Structures are given as structure tokens and as C-alpha cells.
Amino acid sequence: MNNHPLYTIGHGNRKAEDFLALLKEYGIEYLVDVRSVPFSRFHPQFNRNALESFLAQHGIRYVFMSDELGGRPKDVSCYIKGKVDYDILKTKEFFKSGIERLKTAYNKDLNLAIMCSERNPCECHRSKLIAPVLTAGNIIVKHIDEQGKLKDHATVINEIKGPGLFGNTY
């Protein structure tokens, strides 16, 4: 039985110190970056090299997995009319390989967070693409939301779908 869920977090416009405080609060030892473009013009503290160095200074390992799990893959066959089709993306070997790496980390009970840019998990592919695949494989996923509080994946999915007549598809 695993002690740790796999967490997700978005950096948004947080200060680096506030972001670090959240990682420490939840005992995160590995930060898995799934941003397709690991660069922020407005928040340079989250640029790939700066973030990796900052985390290393605080004992957190940075793992870059954009090529496997990024929301905007390089593979053009994942797009329909210019928009990523998650159903297609989920069938790709690079995506499956990335998911397997996360499953391995989970089975080793590593405390990790999957990171993207969006603070609100409802607005990010980590909750619309990655977490559903993980939870379907009986992996517990908890999202660190925009306020720094934990939400289970089912709660986030319900928030995405909303109270609409037919629910939103994501």
C-alpha cells in the first residue's frame, strides 16, 4: 500500500518561495515538469534551468517529462484542426512510456508532484489527460489547487464538468 498519492501542482504566478513552501508542506521529493514549453516570460523563476537549480538547492529533484507527457506534443498526428486530441495522444507510445514512469514512481512510493503552468487544476491537461489515465490504473491522484489545498481527482472532474445541462466534455 502506498503512503503517497501522486500530486499535481501548477506554478501560476506564485512566488518561488511560496511554491517551494507548498512542495515542502506536501513532502514533495520529485517535481515532474510536464510543460510543453518550460519557459515563462512573466515568471522567469519557473523557467526550466532556474527552477531546476532552485529546487536542487532545496533538496527536490527536478524531472523533465514534456516529451512524454506535455499537453502540446510535437507529434502532429495528435492534433485535429489545430487542437490536441487527448484520445489520440493517449494511444501514443511516448505518452504510455511517460505514464509507465509515473506508475513506477508511485509503486516505489516516491513522493512526487506533476507540474504544469496553470494554478487551477481544472484548467490544465494534468487533470484532463494525465490524472484520468493514472486513476484508471488505480493510482491515487491529489491536486494541489490554486489556494494550495488538496482536492481529490473526482472533485476536480466534477468541477470541470460543472452543473451544466449536459456537462462539459473535456
Tab-separated table of C-alpha atoms in Angstrom:
chain	number	residue	atom	x	y	z
A	1	MET	CA	0.000	0.000	0.000
A	2	ASN	CA	1.353	3.361	-0.988
A	3	ASN	CA	1.666	6.124	1.555
A	4	HIS	CA	1.701	8.925	-1.001
A	5	PRO	CA	-0.688	9.831	-3.788
A	6	LEU	CA	0.762	11.328	-6.924
A	7	TYR	CA	0.238	15.071	-6.589
A	8	THR	CA	-0.239	17.682	-9.282
A	9	ILE	CA	0.520	21.383	-8.976
A	10	GLY	CA	0.595	24.450	-11.187
A	11	HIS	CA	3.031	27.273	-10.634
A	12	GLY	CA	0.868	30.098	-11.985
A	13	ASN	CA	2.029	33.451	-10.669
A	14	ARG	CA	3.248	32.151	-7.316
A	15	LYS	CA	6.486	33.402	-5.874
A	16	ALA	CA	9.227	30.780	-5.915
A	17	GLU	CA	9.278	30.735	-2.083
A	18	ASP	CA	5.510	30.149	-1.902
A	19	PHE	CA	5.755	27.373	-4.471
A	20	LEU	CA	8.592	25.774	-2.507
A	21	ALA	CA	6.579	26.061	0.721
A	22	LEU	CA	3.750	24.059	-0.885
A	23	LEU	CA	6.149	21.398	-2.111
A	24	LYS	CA	7.635	21.139	1.381
A	25	GLU	CA	4.176	21.096	3.022
A	26	TYR	CA	3.241	18.018	0.996
A	27	GLY	CA	6.663	16.388	1.311
A	28	ILE	CA	7.404	16.505	-2.410
A	29	GLU	CA	10.795	14.990	-3.251
A	30	TYR	CA	10.480	14.959	-7.059
A	31	LEU	CA	8.907	17.581	-9.296
A	32	VAL	CA	7.908	16.244	-12.715
A	33	ASP	CA	7.626	19.095	-15.216
A	34	VAL	CA	5.080	18.318	-17.947
A	35	ARG	CA	5.011	21.762	-19.561
A	36	SER	CA	5.454	21.595	-23.318
A	37	VAL	CA	7.286	24.907	-23.138
A	38	PRO	CA	9.186	25.095	-19.819
A	39	PHE	CA	9.554	28.839	-20.010
A	40	SER	CA	7.669	31.789	-18.533
A	41	ARG	CA	8.303	35.298	-19.758
A	42	PHE	CA	6.324	36.751	-16.845
A	43	HIS	CA	7.593	34.377	-14.151
A	44	PRO	CA	11.227	33.584	-15.017
A	45	GLN	CA	11.715	31.812	-11.673
A	46	PHE	CA	9.812	28.936	-13.332
A	47	ASN	CA	11.987	28.713	-16.437
A	48	ARG	CA	13.384	25.204	-16.683
A	49	ASN	CA	17.013	25.916	-15.725
A	50	ALA	CA	16.161	28.418	-12.984
A	51	LEU	CA	13.560	26.085	-11.465
A	52	GLU	CA	15.820	23.037	-11.618
A	53	SER	CA	18.620	24.931	-9.868
A	54	PHE	CA	16.286	26.427	-7.243
A	55	LEU	CA	14.765	23.043	-6.416
A	56	ALA	CA	18.177	21.365	-6.192
A	57	GLN	CA	19.226	23.959	-3.603
A	58	HIS	CA	16.266	22.816	-1.515
A	59	GLY	CA	16.682	19.060	-1.926
A	60	ILE	CA	13.968	18.478	-4.536
A	61	ARG	CA	14.787	16.593	-7.730
A	62	TYR	CA	13.556	18.076	-10.986
A	63	VAL	CA	12.440	15.655	-13.715
A	64	PHE	CA	11.592	16.980	-17.179
A	65	MET	CA	8.928	14.902	-18.948
A	66	SER	CA	7.468	17.262	-21.523
A	67	ASP	CA	8.373	14.973	-24.412
A	68	GLU	CA	6.307	12.182	-22.892
A	69	LEU	CA	3.509	13.987	-21.072
A	70	GLY	CA	3.340	17.548	-22.393
A	71	GLY	CA	-0.055	18.909	-23.354
A	72	ARG	CA	1.173	20.139	-26.733
A	73	PRO	CA	3.109	17.229	-28.231
A	74	LYS	CA	5.464	17.593	-31.174
A	75	ASP	CA	3.716	14.695	-32.938
A	76	VAL	CA	1.377	16.417	-35.434
A	77	SER	CA	-0.836	13.322	-35.650
A	78	CYS	CA	-2.116	14.206	-32.143
A	79	TYR	CA	-3.923	17.284	-33.490
A	80	ILE	CA	-7.293	17.684	-35.162
A	81	LYS	CA	-7.950	21.089	-36.722
A	82	GLY	CA	-5.065	22.551	-34.710
A	83	LYS	CA	-6.291	21.262	-31.346
A	84	VAL	CA	-4.748	18.402	-29.359
A	85	ASP	CA	-6.984	15.342	-29.267
A	86	TYR	CA	-6.361	13.629	-25.923
A	87	ASP	CA	-7.884	10.359	-27.116
A	88	ILE	CA	-5.262	10.182	-29.864
A	89	LEU	CA	-2.468	11.344	-27.561
A	90	LYS	CA	-3.263	8.597	-25.025
A	91	THR	CA	-2.527	5.947	-27.681
A	92	LYS	CA	0.991	7.177	-28.435
A	93	GLU	CA	3.963	5.155	-27.214
A	94	PHE	CA	5.759	8.247	-25.846
A	95	PHE	CA	2.714	9.076	-23.689
A	96	LYS	CA	2.320	5.477	-22.500
A	97	SER	CA	6.029	5.434	-21.619
A	98	GLY	CA	5.637	8.582	-19.526
A	99	ILE	CA	2.635	7.108	-17.719
A	100	GLU	CA	4.641	3.948	-17.005
A	101	ARG	CA	7.417	6.063	-15.469
A	102	LEU	CA	4.845	7.715	-13.171
A	103	LYS	CA	3.373	4.319	-12.257
A	104	THR	CA	6.868	3.073	-11.391
A	105	ALA	CA	7.430	6.106	-9.156
A	106	TYR	CA	4.063	5.500	-7.480
A	107	ASN	CA	4.844	1.822	-6.905
A	108	LYS	CA	8.173	2.821	-5.350
A	109	ASP	CA	6.183	5.169	-3.082
A	110	LEU	CA	8.127	8.215	-4.245
A	111	ASN	CA	6.574	11.482	-3.196
A	112	LEU	CA	6.241	13.458	-6.400
A	113	ALA	CA	4.218	16.223	-7.954
A	114	ILE	CA	3.382	16.599	-11.631
A	115	MET	CA	3.778	20.286	-12.500
A	116	CYS	CA	2.389	22.475	-15.222
A	117	SER	CA	1.730	26.202	-15.532
A	118	GLU	CA	-1.933	26.549	-14.590
A	119	ARG	CA	-2.582	27.019	-10.867
A	120	ASN	CA	-6.166	25.801	-11.191
A	121	PRO	CA	-6.110	22.064	-11.941
A	122	CYS	CA	-9.449	22.375	-13.774
A	123	GLU	CA	-7.710	24.379	-16.486
A	124	CYS	CA	-4.802	22.023	-17.126
A	125	HIS	CA	-4.028	18.846	-19.024
A	126	ARG	CA	-2.632	17.305	-15.853
A	127	SER	CA	-6.235	16.832	-14.660
A	128	LYS	CA	-7.875	16.349	-18.059
A	129	LEU	CA	-5.331	13.958	-19.601
A	130	ILE	CA	-2.700	12.602	-17.215
A	131	ALA	CA	-4.689	12.094	-14.000
A	132	PRO	CA	-7.601	10.234	-15.646
A	133	VAL	CA	-5.179	7.693	-17.107
A	134	LEU	CA	-3.449	7.289	-13.749
A	135	THR	CA	-6.681	6.956	-11.755
A	136	ALA	CA	-7.975	4.388	-14.256
A	137	GLY	CA	-4.886	2.383	-13.235
A	138	ASN	CA	-5.848	2.616	-9.524
A	139	ILE	CA	-3.324	5.322	-8.755
A	140	ILE	CA	-4.429	7.938	-6.254
A	141	VAL	CA	-4.039	11.467	-7.590
A	142	LYS	CA	-4.415	14.589	-5.460
A	143	HIS	CA	-4.350	18.064	-6.959
A	144	ILE	CA	-2.784	20.992	-5.102
A	145	ASP	CA	-5.211	23.704	-6.133
A	146	GLU	CA	-4.825	27.437	-6.668
A	147	GLN	CA	-5.174	28.066	-2.907
A	148	GLY	CA	-2.631	25.374	-2.048
A	149	LYS	CA	-5.312	22.979	-0.754
A	150	LEU	CA	-5.682	19.344	-1.764
A	151	LYS	CA	-8.510	18.152	-3.973
A	152	ASP	CA	-9.055	14.569	-4.995
A	153	HIS	CA	-9.321	13.878	-8.697
A	154	ALA	CA	-13.070	13.131	-8.649
A	155	THR	CA	-13.733	16.575	-7.151
A	156	VAL	CA	-11.700	18.279	-9.876
A	157	ILE	CA	-13.509	16.329	-12.606
A	158	ASN	CA	-16.875	17.356	-11.149
A	159	GLU	CA	-15.725	20.984	-11.140
A	160	ILE	CA	-14.626	20.695	-14.778
A	161	LYS	CA	-17.969	19.224	-15.816
A	162	GLY	CA	-19.885	21.798	-13.836
A	163	PRO	CA	-23.626	21.974	-13.308
A	164	GLY	CA	-24.490	22.412	-16.995
A	165	LEU	CA	-27.429	20.628	-18.585
A	166	PHE	CA	-25.201	18.186	-20.448
A	167	GLY	CA	-21.922	18.725	-18.619
A	168	ASN	CA	-18.820	19.914	-20.352
A	169	THR	CA	-16.698	17.468	-22.234
A	170	TYR	CA	-13.031	17.884	-21.799
